[in-house]
């Protein structure tokens, strides 16, 4: 397969999160924060390159917001190029990863970082349509590809 | 303000429940979901029980179910691109016909009032009209390609053979059979929603239609027939449908379904914010600019998105709902 973006910029990974003692204490109520959501999605693989979404700056922890009270999580992601045909697949991978990892009370919105993709509106609309997402996840070929993106390397 | 009182929570489905549909007699209902099953529920004493499970009809999610007006047939629409017709002629519910032709997921199925016509719609952007030819024989009478995107819902007019469809292309379309050449034609396109129209429902008279959308609004549309006294222009002797009311500011996420009760006139909505809301038309509301108010909001009606709501056709104020939390709930609306 021919690569769409042959020479993407690669960025450094951010440092691992320091785990505070109270986070390991099961008696302390610990709310979700943007950094924890980031840790769940930073290792997702790019469909084209042997690199993570973090290394390509597709996901950044500053573009994640969490409202524990309203149970809403919003993730903005930045495709590497404005015409990236993988944009929907990347968004789906983020959605599926969070769907599997988070408690069902959360409403997850995954959207393209405004102004970074030529078909931003239509990609966002598709990702927000849970019926189409559900149908896509019943497609065995697609779910195989998504699982490959989500699978963490080297573990 | 009224209240919605929970009378029962039913959890037999595994995973998301997409749709619930009352039997026309009001004493049973069908449900369907992600687990590929269709369940039929009826009352035993004061409790609703699930005695019938239809498991072998579909290979993928069952998205919607619909009873024929006579109550003898049940149609089920599935992501496996087929629609199955079930009946009890042998004494047990069996699938005696499978309608094929859509290229991918079938999203909705509906019977006309006469029971002679059936409509299906799909992600393939088309709406199909089927004629009930003979016993267990269904012929495709029309393939309507008027929508430019995924079609979410089909609903028949309560009295006439007029079909309404709602789509991801943000529009609602109305279809009828042309008397001259028996061709099905699109007679109106209702444009006003700014995102996917998920569901539509006619009022009792069929002269008004309610719609709900991903744009977080509910809209009321009114029919203006040719030579209407309001002077609304019409073309080709077809009625004009105008949006006469928009209810915004109440729903905080996508509105997936609504049901307009033909007994009480109340509208119930199913929302992605887990709530069920009841809307009522104000007394002495202007027919050309009606005012609807939210008279009841039940927050956390389900613990996840509410996918479907439907008023019982016989017992006033009895509402069934289902959601992503895998449950079906029965409610009584108390004024």
Tab-separated table of C-alpha atoms in Angstrom:
chain	number	residue	atom	x	y	z
A	1	UNK	CA	0.000	0.000	0.000
A	2	UNK	CA	1.276	3.440	-0.890
A	3	UNK	CA	1.759	5.771	2.036
A	4	UNK	CA	-0.270	8.961	2.015
A	5	UNK	CA	1.987	10.906	4.291
A	6	UNK	CA	5.452	9.554	3.499
A	7	UNK	CA	7.416	11.693	5.906
A	8	UNK	CA	5.428	12.623	8.980
A	9	UNK	CA	6.879	14.771	11.757
A	10	UNK	CA	7.718	12.733	14.808
A	11	UNK	CA	7.574	14.155	18.281
A	12	UNK	CA	8.962	13.069	21.619
A	13	UNK	CA	6.772	11.151	24.014
A	14	UNK	CA	5.826	12.908	27.192
A	15	UNK	CA	7.000	11.593	30.526
A	16	UNK	CA	5.138	8.836	32.275
A	17	UNK	CA	2.589	9.999	34.753
A	18	UNK	CA	3.636	9.931	38.377
A	19	UNK	CA	1.291	7.661	40.270
A	20	UNK	CA	0.445	9.266	43.569
A	21	UNK	CA	0.005	7.079	46.659
A	22	UNK	CA	-3.645	8.043	47.080
A	23	UNK	CA	-4.390	6.787	43.567
A	24	UNK	CA	-3.435	3.308	44.662
A	25	UNK	CA	-5.623	3.549	47.715
A	26	UNK	CA	-8.957	1.943	46.863
A	27	UNK	CA	-10.720	3.856	49.620
A	28	UNK	CA	-10.074	7.216	47.999
A	29	UNK	CA	-12.522	8.288	45.300
A	30	UNK	CA	-10.376	9.149	42.322
A	31	UNK	CA	-12.008	11.015	39.443
A	32	UNK	CA	-10.939	10.560	35.830
A	33	UNK	CA	-8.754	13.306	34.435
A	34	UNK	CA	-7.475	14.259	30.978
A	35	UNK	CA	-4.089	12.685	31.642
A	36	UNK	CA	-5.614	9.288	32.392
A	37	UNK	CA	-7.671	9.436	29.187
A	38	UNK	CA	-4.518	10.429	27.323
A	39	UNK	CA	-2.687	7.421	28.750
A	40	UNK	CA	-5.437	5.163	27.391
A	41	UNK	CA	-5.158	6.464	23.827
A	42	UNK	CA	-1.511	7.604	23.481
A	43	UNK	CA	-0.334	4.098	22.576
A	44	UNK	CA	-2.841	3.548	19.761
A	45	UNK	CA	-0.907	2.835	16.581
A	46	UNK	CA	-1.160	4.902	13.442
A	47	UNK	CA	-2.741	2.793	10.655
A	48	UNK	CA	0.125	3.697	8.258
A	49	UNK	CA	3.288	4.134	10.302
A	50	UNK	CA	4.906	2.076	13.044
A	51	UNK	CA	4.359	4.997	15.363
A	52	UNK	CA	1.851	5.837	18.066
A	53	UNK	CA	-0.776	8.573	17.882
A	54	UNK	CA	1.220	10.377	20.570
A	55	UNK	CA	4.461	10.331	18.550
A	56	UNK	CA	2.621	11.841	15.579
A	57	UNK	CA	0.895	14.439	17.755
A	58	UNK	CA	-2.465	13.106	16.612
A	59	UNK	CA	-3.512	13.036	20.258
A	60	UNK	CA	-2.322	15.447	22.941
A	61	UNK	CA	-3.380	15.646	26.533
A	62	UNK	CA	-4.182	19.360	26.203
A	63	UNK	CA	-6.908	18.467	23.659
A	64	UNK	CA	-8.785	16.182	26.057
A	65	UNK	CA	-11.423	17.402	28.467
A	66	UNK	CA	-13.239	15.438	31.154
A	67	UNK	CA	-16.394	16.451	32.979
A	68	UNK	CA	-16.805	13.878	35.756
A	69	UNK	CA	-19.986	15.511	36.959
A	70	UNK	CA	-21.771	15.325	33.615
A	71	UNK	CA	-19.933	12.123	32.574
A	72	UNK	CA	-18.714	13.725	29.363
A	73	UNK	CA	-15.312	13.148	27.789
A	74	UNK	CA	-14.249	15.089	24.741
A	75	UNK	CA	-11.212	14.100	22.697
A	76	UNK	CA	-9.980	16.272	19.841
A	77	UNK	CA	-7.455	14.687	17.498
A	78	UNK	CA	-5.284	16.158	14.764
A	79	UNK	CA	-4.813	14.187	11.527
A	80	UNK	CA	-1.187	14.352	10.296
A	81	UNK	CA	-2.275	15.870	6.979
A	82	UNK	CA	-5.490	17.757	6.063
A	83	UNK	CA	-6.559	15.189	3.463
A	84	UNK	CA	-5.767	12.108	5.532
A	85	UNK	CA	-8.130	9.337	4.376
A	86	UNK	CA	-7.405	7.457	7.607
A	87	UNK	CA	-9.009	10.191	9.728
A	88	UNK	CA	-12.246	8.274	10.315
A	89	UNK	CA	-10.388	5.045	11.096
A	90	UNK	CA	-8.170	6.833	13.631
A	91	UNK	CA	-11.206	8.437	15.266
A	92	UNK	CA	-12.968	5.070	15.381
A	93	UNK	CA	-9.933	3.473	17.028
A	94	UNK	CA	-9.934	6.168	19.721
A	95	UNK	CA	-13.661	5.666	20.238
A	96	UNK	CA	-13.419	1.897	20.469
A	97	UNK	CA	-10.468	2.012	22.869
A	98	UNK	CA	-12.346	4.360	25.207
A	99	UNK	CA	-15.569	2.366	24.810
A	100	UNK	CA	-13.762	-0.731	26.031
A	101	UNK	CA	-11.808	0.906	28.845
A	102	UNK	CA	-14.188	3.383	30.422
A	103	UNK	CA	-17.273	2.763	32.557
A	104	UNK	CA	-20.455	2.936	30.435
A	105	UNK	CA	-21.689	6.065	32.252
A	106	UNK	CA	-19.335	8.170	30.128
A	107	UNK	CA	-20.488	9.872	26.927
A	108	UNK	CA	-17.451	10.073	24.683
A	109	UNK	CA	-17.208	12.661	21.909
A	110	UNK	CA	-14.333	12.140	19.493
A	111	UNK	CA	-13.873	14.999	17.040
A	112	UNK	CA	-11.249	16.406	14.716
A	113	UNK	CA	-9.285	19.337	16.122
A	114	UNK	CA	-11.082	22.246	14.376
A	115	UNK	CA	-9.419	23.425	11.189
A	116	UNK	CA	-7.059	20.464	10.741
A	117	UNK	CA	-8.922	18.349	8.198
A	118	UNK	CA	-10.653	19.098	4.913
A	119	UNK	CA	-13.710	16.934	5.667
A	120	UNK	CA	-13.821	17.680	9.355
A	121	UNK	CA	-17.593	18.079	9.489
A	122	UNK	CA	-18.458	14.816	7.746
A	123	UNK	CA	-15.885	12.812	9.724
A	124	UNK	CA	-17.231	14.254	12.997
A	125	UNK	CA	-20.811	13.472	11.988
A	126	UNK	CA	-19.949	9.863	11.214
A	127	UNK	CA	-18.042	9.372	14.465
A	128	UNK	CA	-20.932	10.860	16.450
A	129	UNK	CA	-23.510	8.559	14.826
A	130	UNK	CA	-23.588	5.622	17.234
A	131	UNK	CA	-25.748	3.563	14.885
A	132	UNK	CA	-23.162	3.765	12.114
A	133	UNK	CA	-20.373	3.123	14.612
A	134	UNK	CA	-22.248	0.046	15.887
A	135	UNK	CA	-22.702	-1.227	12.318
A	136	UNK	CA	-19.029	-0.576	11.531
A	137	UNK	CA	-17.925	-2.561	14.581
A	138	UNK	CA	-19.937	-5.553	13.334
A	139	UNK	CA	-17.824	-5.515	10.174
A	140	UNK	CA	-15.212	-8.211	10.776
A	141	UNK	CA	-12.595	-6.703	8.444
A	142	UNK	CA	-12.863	-3.255	10.006
A	143	UNK	CA	-12.779	-4.523	13.585
A	144	UNK	CA	-9.606	-6.497	12.777
A	145	UNK	CA	-7.916	-3.331	11.517
A	146	UNK	CA	-9.108	-1.345	14.549
A	147	UNK	CA	-7.880	-4.046	16.927
A	148	UNK	CA	-4.461	-3.894	15.256
A	149	UNK	CA	-4.356	-0.137	15.831
A	150	UNK	CA	-5.417	-0.485	19.445
A	151	UNK	CA	-3.102	-3.379	20.335
A	152	UNK	CA	-0.136	-2.058	22.297
A	153	UNK	CA	3.197	-3.044	20.787
A	154	UNK	CA	5.813	-4.956	22.698
A	155	UNK	CA	3.580	-6.148	25.489
B	1	UNK	CA	-45.623	19.528	35.822
B	2	UNK	CA	-46.366	15.832	35.442
B	3	UNK	CA	-44.295	12.863	36.503
B	4	UNK	CA	-43.269	9.678	34.800
B	5	UNK	CA	-43.624	6.847	37.282
B	6	UNK	CA	-41.524	3.767	36.637
B	7	UNK	CA	-43.643	0.633	36.884
B	8	UNK	CA	-41.237	-2.048	35.656
B	9	UNK	CA	-37.657	-2.598	34.488
B	10	UNK	CA	-37.100	-5.589	32.207
B	11	UNK	CA	-33.592	-6.839	31.535
B	12	UNK	CA	-33.413	-9.929	29.353
B	13	UNK	CA	-31.516	-8.576	26.370
B	14	UNK	CA	-27.733	-8.763	26.310
B	15	UNK	CA	-26.298	-5.406	25.284
B	16	UNK	CA	-28.011	-2.420	23.741
B	17	UNK	CA	-31.786	-2.569	23.136
B	18	UNK	CA	-32.587	-0.589	20.009
B	19	UNK	CA	-36.357	-0.590	19.672
B	20	UNK	CA	-39.671	-1.441	21.363
B	21	UNK	CA	-43.014	-1.702	19.536
B	22	UNK	CA	-46.484	-2.189	21.032
B	23	UNK	CA	-48.852	-4.758	19.583
B	24	UNK	CA	-51.919	-2.888	18.195
B	25	UNK	CA	-54.102	-4.375	20.941
B	26	UNK	CA	-51.764	-2.876	23.542
B	27	UNK	CA	-51.452	-6.107	25.533
B	28	UNK	CA	-48.038	-7.157	24.215
B	29	UNK	CA	-44.914	-5.586	22.797
B	30	UNK	CA	-41.811	-6.638	20.896
B	31	UNK	CA	-38.217	-5.565	21.549
B	32	UNK	CA	-34.964	-6.067	19.643
B	33	UNK	CA	-31.304	-5.286	19.928
B	34	UNK	CA	-27.630	-5.870	19.557
B	35	UNK	CA	-27.958	-9.495	20.741
B	36	UNK	CA	-29.695	-10.315	17.397
B	37	UNK	CA	-32.858	-11.463	19.185
B	38	UNK	CA	-36.445	-10.309	19.071
B	39	UNK	CA	-38.385	-10.742	22.297
B	40	UNK	CA	-42.156	-10.658	22.684
B	41	UNK	CA	-43.513	-9.596	26.047
B	42	UNK	CA	-47.007	-9.946	27.465
B	43	UNK	CA	-48.667	-9.518	30.813
B	44	UNK	CA	-48.941	-12.315	33.335
B	45	UNK	CA	-51.004	-11.035	36.227
B	46	UNK	CA	-49.554	-7.614	36.947
B	47	UNK	CA	-46.063	-8.369	35.552
B	48	UNK	CA	-44.679	-8.164	32.037
B	49	UNK	CA	-42.957	-11.400	31.069
B	50	UNK	CA	-40.899	-12.477	28.087
B	51	UNK	CA	-42.260	-15.792	26.871
B	52	UNK	CA	-41.133	-15.730	23.262
B	53	UNK	CA	-37.585	-15.221	21.999
B	54	UNK	CA	-36.951	-15.232	18.253
B	55	UNK	CA	-33.284	-16.002	17.809
B	56	UNK	CA	-32.601	-17.458	14.389
B	57	UNK	CA	-33.928	-14.767	12.081
B	58	UNK	CA	-30.943	-12.461	11.797
B	59	UNK	CA	-27.161	-12.714	11.653
B	60	UNK	CA	-26.522	-9.198	12.941
B	61	UNK	CA	-28.117	-6.493	15.142
B	62	UNK	CA	-31.903	-6.224	14.884
B	63	UNK	CA	-32.457	-2.482	14.611
B	64	UNK	CA	-36.238	-2.171	14.569
B	65	UNK	CA	-39.498	-4.098	14.841
B	66	UNK	CA	-43.037	-3.295	13.688
B	67	UNK	CA	-46.423	-5.042	14.062
B	68	UNK	CA	-48.900	-5.198	11.205
B	69	UNK	CA	-52.128	-3.273	11.984
B	70	UNK	CA	-54.034	-6.600	12.302
B	71	UNK	CA	-51.482	-7.713	14.885
B	72	UNK	CA	-50.809	-11.062	13.191
B	73	UNK	CA	-47.450	-10.203	11.651
B	74	UNK	CA	-44.230	-8.819	13.047
B	75	UNK	CA	-41.536	-7.357	10.793
B	76	UNK	CA	-37.912	-7.023	11.914
B	77	UNK	CA	-35.203	-4.918	10.234
B	78	UNK	CA	-31.583	-5.913	10.662
B	79	UNK	CA	-28.033	-4.738	10.022
B	80	UNK	CA	-27.688	-8.024	8.066
B	81	UNK	CA	-29.460	-6.178	5.190
B	82	UNK	CA	-32.662	-8.232	5.451
B	83	UNK	CA	-36.143	-7.736	6.842
B	84	UNK	CA	-37.888	-10.775	8.307
B	85	UNK	CA	-41.658	-11.284	8.563
B	86	UNK	CA	-42.829	-13.419	11.464
B	87	UNK	CA	-46.260	-14.900	12.107
B	88	UNK	CA	-47.969	-17.414	14.329
B	89	UNK	CA	-49.870	-19.401	11.708
B	90	UNK	CA	-48.312	-22.677	12.817
B	91	UNK	CA	-49.126	-21.919	16.443
B	92	UNK	CA	-45.620	-20.660	17.180
B	93	UNK	CA	-43.872	-17.542	15.929
B	94	UNK	CA	-41.903	-18.366	12.799
B	95	UNK	CA	-40.138	-16.431	10.095
B	96	UNK	CA	-42.125	-17.149	6.930
B	97	UNK	CA	-40.670	-14.514	4.633
B	98	UNK	CA	-37.371	-12.690	4.298
B	99	UNK	CA	-37.196	-9.493	2.272
B	100	UNK	CA	-33.863	-9.030	0.549
B	101	UNK	CA	-32.567	-6.332	-1.748
B	102	UNK	CA	-31.003	-3.592	0.359
B	103	UNK	CA	-27.246	-3.306	-0.135
B	104	UNK	CA	-26.485	-2.864	3.546
B	105	UNK	CA	-27.986	-2.289	6.999
B	106	UNK	CA	-31.787	-1.991	7.145
B	107	UNK	CA	-32.564	0.704	9.690
B	108	UNK	CA	-36.331	0.781	9.953
B	109	UNK	CA	-39.487	-1.055	8.870
B	110	UNK	CA	-43.136	0.034	8.986
B	111	UNK	CA	-46.574	-1.279	7.893
B	112	UNK	CA	-49.178	0.948	6.283
B	113	UNK	CA	-52.585	1.360	7.943
B	114	UNK	CA	-54.232	-1.047	5.490
B	115	UNK	CA	-51.569	-3.669	6.173
B	116	UNK	CA	-51.092	-4.121	2.415
B	117	UNK	CA	-47.870	-2.148	2.190
B	118	UNK	CA	-44.581	-2.361	3.994
B	119	UNK	CA	-41.706	0.122	3.853
B	120	UNK	CA	-38.024	-0.427	4.677
B	121	UNK	CA	-35.056	1.935	4.598
B	122	UNK	CA	-31.328	1.432	4.701
B	123	UNK	CA	-27.859	2.889	4.949
B	124	UNK	CA	-27.775	2.337	1.170
B	125	UNK	CA	-29.794	5.638	1.027
B	126	UNK	CA	-32.892	3.983	-0.410
B	127	UNK	CA	-36.460	3.474	0.768
B	128	UNK	CA	-38.296	0.384	-0.525
B	129	UNK	CA	-42.042	-0.066	-0.688
B	130	UNK	CA	-43.251	-3.673	-0.632
B	131	UNK	CA	-46.729	-4.897	-1.572
B	132	UNK	CA	-48.163	-7.843	0.305
B	133	UNK	CA	-49.031	-9.964	-2.727
B	134	UNK	CA	-50.179	-13.329	-1.459
B	135	UNK	CA	-49.634	-15.293	1.666
B	136	UNK	CA	-45.941	-14.909	2.589
B	137	UNK	CA	-45.292	-13.231	-0.771
B	138	UNK	CA	-43.944	-9.701	-0.846
B	139	UNK	CA	-43.221	-7.817	-4.050
B	140	UNK	CA	-41.079	-4.726	-4.303
B	141	UNK	CA	-43.300	-1.941	-5.654
B	142	UNK	CA	-40.757	0.865	-5.548
B	143	UNK	CA	-37.129	1.670	-4.821
B	144	UNK	CA	-36.986	5.323	-3.843
B	145	UNK	CA	-33.579	6.948	-4.129
B	146	UNK	CA	-34.583	10.465	-3.138
B	147	UNK	CA	-32.306	10.755	-0.098
B	148	UNK	CA	-28.614	11.533	-0.488
B	149	UNK	CA	-27.551	9.715	2.708
B	150	UNK	CA	-28.329	6.889	5.138
B	151	UNK	CA	-32.118	6.685	5.800
B	152	UNK	CA	-32.875	6.292	9.510
B	153	UNK	CA	-36.619	5.894	9.806
B	154	UNK	CA	-39.782	5.180	7.824
B	155	UNK	CA	-43.294	5.877	9.122
B	156	UNK	CA	-46.692	5.599	7.408
B	157	UNK	CA	-49.478	8.186	7.636
B	158	UNK	CA	-52.150	7.018	10.143
B	159	UNK	CA	-54.909	6.811	7.493
B	160	UNK	CA	-53.539	7.176	3.965
B	161	UNK	CA	-50.873	5.444	1.924
B	162	UNK	CA	-48.424	8.283	2.456
B	163	UNK	CA	-44.929	7.366	3.582
B	164	UNK	CA	-42.518	9.606	5.507
B	165	UNK	CA	-38.777	8.977	5.781
B	166	UNK	CA	-36.046	10.655	7.856
B	167	UNK	CA	-32.369	10.737	6.948
B	168	UNK	CA	-28.741	11.460	7.820
B	169	UNK	CA	-29.008	14.046	5.002
B	170	UNK	CA	-30.963	16.209	7.531
B	171	UNK	CA	-34.237	16.049	5.564
B	172	UNK	CA	-37.603	14.331	5.814
B	173	UNK	CA	-39.341	13.191	2.643
B	174	UNK	CA	-42.941	12.255	1.906
B	175	UNK	CA	-43.881	9.734	-0.760
B	176	UNK	CA	-47.126	8.674	-2.406
B	177	UNK	CA	-48.240	6.528	-5.291
B	178	UNK	CA	-48.970	8.532	-8.410
B	179	UNK	CA	-52.560	7.648	-9.392
B	180	UNK	CA	-51.806	8.000	-13.122
B	181	UNK	CA	-48.994	5.505	-13.569
B	182	UNK	CA	-48.785	3.755	-10.172
B	183	UNK	CA	-45.236	5.038	-9.709
B	184	UNK	CA	-44.161	6.031	-6.210
B	185	UNK	CA	-42.976	9.620	-6.134
B	186	UNK	CA	-41.477	12.018	-3.631
B	187	UNK	CA	-44.152	14.663	-3.030
B	188	UNK	CA	-42.364	16.804	-0.441
B	189	UNK	CA	-38.940	17.404	1.110
B	190	UNK	CA	-39.013	18.929	4.574
B	191	UNK	CA	-35.911	21.028	5.138
B	192	UNK	CA	-35.094	22.716	8.429
B	193	UNK	CA	-33.099	20.370	10.682
B	194	UNK	CA	-29.359	21.051	10.791
B	195	UNK	CA	-28.234	17.481	11.398
B	196	UNK	CA	-29.424	13.852	11.150
B	197	UNK	CA	-33.181	13.370	11.568
B	198	UNK	CA	-33.456	10.238	13.698
B	199	UNK	CA	-37.185	9.788	14.014
B	200	UNK	CA	-40.583	11.090	12.953
B	201	UNK	CA	-44.166	10.579	14.136
B	202	UNK	CA	-47.548	11.666	12.791
B	203	UNK	CA	-50.230	12.989	15.103
B	204	UNK	CA	-53.629	11.280	15.239
B	205	UNK	CA	-55.039	13.216	12.278
B	206	UNK	CA	-51.987	12.782	10.065
B	207	UNK	CA	-52.010	16.499	9.247
B	208	UNK	CA	-49.033	17.143	11.493
B	209	UNK	CA	-45.665	15.472	11.866
B	210	UNK	CA	-43.111	15.695	14.672
B	211	UNK	CA	-39.406	15.097	14.042
B	212	UNK	CA	-36.332	14.835	16.253
B	213	UNK	CA	-32.706	15.283	15.383
B	214	UNK	CA	-29.022	15.245	16.206
B	215	UNK	CA	-29.352	19.067	16.157
B	216	UNK	CA	-31.007	18.720	19.617
B	217	UNK	CA	-34.379	20.062	18.466
B	218	UNK	CA	-37.894	18.716	17.994
B	219	UNK	CA	-39.825	20.228	15.113
B	220	UNK	CA	-43.553	20.220	14.352
B	221	UNK	CA	-44.591	20.267	10.692
B	222	UNK	CA	-48.073	21.109	9.463
B	223	UNK	CA	-49.781	20.111	6.244
B	224	UNK	CA	-51.216	22.894	4.104
B	225	UNK	CA	-53.432	21.289	1.436
B	226	UNK	CA	-54.066	22.976	-1.929
B	227	UNK	CA	-56.315	26.042	-1.576
B	228	UNK	CA	-55.670	26.276	2.167
B	229	UNK	CA	-57.266	29.263	3.870
B	230	UNK	CA	-53.870	30.455	5.164
B	231	UNK	CA	-52.734	31.108	1.597
B	232	UNK	CA	-49.643	28.871	1.794
B	233	UNK	CA	-48.675	28.161	-1.834
B	234	UNK	CA	-48.799	24.564	-3.081
B	235	UNK	CA	-47.561	22.938	-6.283
B	236	UNK	CA	-48.865	20.064	-8.416
B	237	UNK	CA	-51.948	19.653	-6.217
B	238	UNK	CA	-49.731	18.329	-3.432
B	239	UNK	CA	-49.859	19.663	0.095
B	240	UNK	CA	-47.062	21.865	1.382
B	241	UNK	CA	-45.543	20.848	4.708
B	242	UNK	CA	-44.201	23.731	6.762
B	243	UNK	CA	-42.212	23.725	9.976
B	244	UNK	CA	-44.509	25.615	12.343
B	245	UNK	CA	-42.683	25.074	15.631
B	246	UNK	CA	-39.144	24.295	16.840
B	247	UNK	CA	-38.491	23.186	20.384
B	248	UNK	CA	-34.876	23.875	21.286
B	249	UNK	CA	-32.892	24.300	24.469
B	250	UNK	CA	-34.263	21.291	26.332
B	251	UNK	CA	-32.351	18.305	24.951
B	252	UNK	CA	-28.625	18.276	25.666
B	253	UNK	CA	-27.627	15.424	23.346
B	254	UNK	CA	-28.942	13.701	20.203
B	255	UNK	CA	-32.694	12.921	20.280
B	256	UNK	CA	-32.993	9.354	18.992
B	257	UNK	CA	-36.732	8.820	18.984
B	258	UNK	CA	-40.116	10.313	19.661
B	259	UNK	CA	-43.669	9.053	19.950
B	260	UNK	CA	-46.804	11.160	19.442
B	261	UNK	CA	-49.670	9.603	21.430
B	262	UNK	CA	-52.893	9.315	19.411
B	263	UNK	CA	-54.946	9.054	22.627
B	264	UNK	CA	-53.613	11.998	24.628
B	265	UNK	CA	-51.698	14.129	22.105
B	266	UNK	CA	-48.571	14.014	24.295
B	267	UNK	CA	-45.148	13.645	22.667
B	268	UNK	CA	-42.437	11.615	24.416
B	269	UNK	CA	-38.762	11.919	23.422
B	270	UNK	CA	-35.800	9.540	23.873
B	271	UNK	CA	-32.499	11.330	24.308
B	272	UNK	CA	-28.777	10.549	24.358
B	273	UNK	CA	-28.586	12.429	27.675
B	274	UNK	CA	-30.364	9.411	29.285
B	275	UNK	CA	-33.582	11.388	29.780
B	276	UNK	CA	-37.168	10.943	28.676
B	277	UNK	CA	-39.137	14.134	28.213
B	278	UNK	CA	-42.860	14.682	27.706
B	279	UNK	CA	-44.047	17.561	25.527
B	280	UNK	CA	-47.541	18.970	25.521
B	281	UNK	CA	-49.166	21.480	23.217
B	282	UNK	CA	-50.317	24.586	25.053
B	283	UNK	CA	-54.060	25.122	25.362
B	284	UNK	CA	-55.346	27.618	22.802
B	285	UNK	CA	-52.153	27.248	20.820
B	286	UNK	CA	-52.196	28.932	17.393
B	287	UNK	CA	-52.493	26.105	14.797
B	288	UNK	CA	-50.126	27.972	12.477
B	289	UNK	CA	-47.532	28.613	15.203
B	290	UNK	CA	-48.230	26.058	17.926
B	291	UNK	CA	-46.408	26.190	21.199
B	292	UNK	CA	-45.191	22.983	22.817
B	293	UNK	CA	-43.794	22.906	26.348
B	294	UNK	CA	-41.775	20.290	28.184
B	295	UNK	CA	-44.122	19.251	30.989
B	296	UNK	CA	-41.959	16.470	32.401
B	297	UNK	CA	-38.252	15.608	32.320
B	298	UNK	CA	-37.150	12.270	33.737
B	299	UNK	CA	-33.383	12.466	34.114
B	300	UNK	CA	-31.464	9.175	34.269
B	301	UNK	CA	-34.560	7.387	32.926
B	302	UNK	CA	-31.966	4.876	31.742
B	303	UNK	CA	-28.346	4.694	32.877
B	304	UNK	CA	-27.211	5.196	29.259
B	305	UNK	CA	-28.700	6.628	26.025
B	306	UNK	CA	-32.453	6.139	25.568
B	307	UNK	CA	-32.980	4.675	22.077
B	308	UNK	CA	-36.719	4.336	21.717
B	309	UNK	CA	-39.969	5.470	23.336
B	310	UNK	CA	-43.469	4.399	22.400
B	311	UNK	CA	-46.921	5.142	23.816
B	312	UNK	CA	-49.314	2.253	24.291
B	313	UNK	CA	-51.997	2.517	21.555
B	314	UNK	CA	-54.839	1.428	23.865
B	315	UNK	CA	-53.898	2.271	27.459
B	316	UNK	CA	-53.504	6.037	27.792
B	317	UNK	CA	-50.301	7.329	29.439
B	318	UNK	CA	-48.517	3.968	29.389
B	319	UNK	CA	-45.057	4.398	27.864
B	320	UNK	CA	-42.360	1.844	26.999
B	321	UNK	CA	-38.707	2.793	26.557
B	322	UNK	CA	-35.403	1.015	25.951
B	323	UNK	CA	-31.770	1.992	26.010
B	324	UNK	CA	-28.085	1.249	25.644
B	325	UNK	CA	-28.132	0.016	29.259
B	326	UNK	CA	-29.821	-3.180	27.992
B	327	UNK	CA	-33.106	-2.547	29.772
B	328	UNK	CA	-36.700	-1.978	28.759
B	329	UNK	CA	-38.749	0.192	31.095
B	330	UNK	CA	-42.492	0.711	31.470
B	331	UNK	CA	-43.746	4.032	32.731
B	332	UNK	CA	-47.031	5.661	33.678
B	333	UNK	CA	-47.394	9.327	32.978
B	334	UNK	CA	-49.272	11.035	35.790
B	335	UNK	CA	-50.506	14.573	35.274
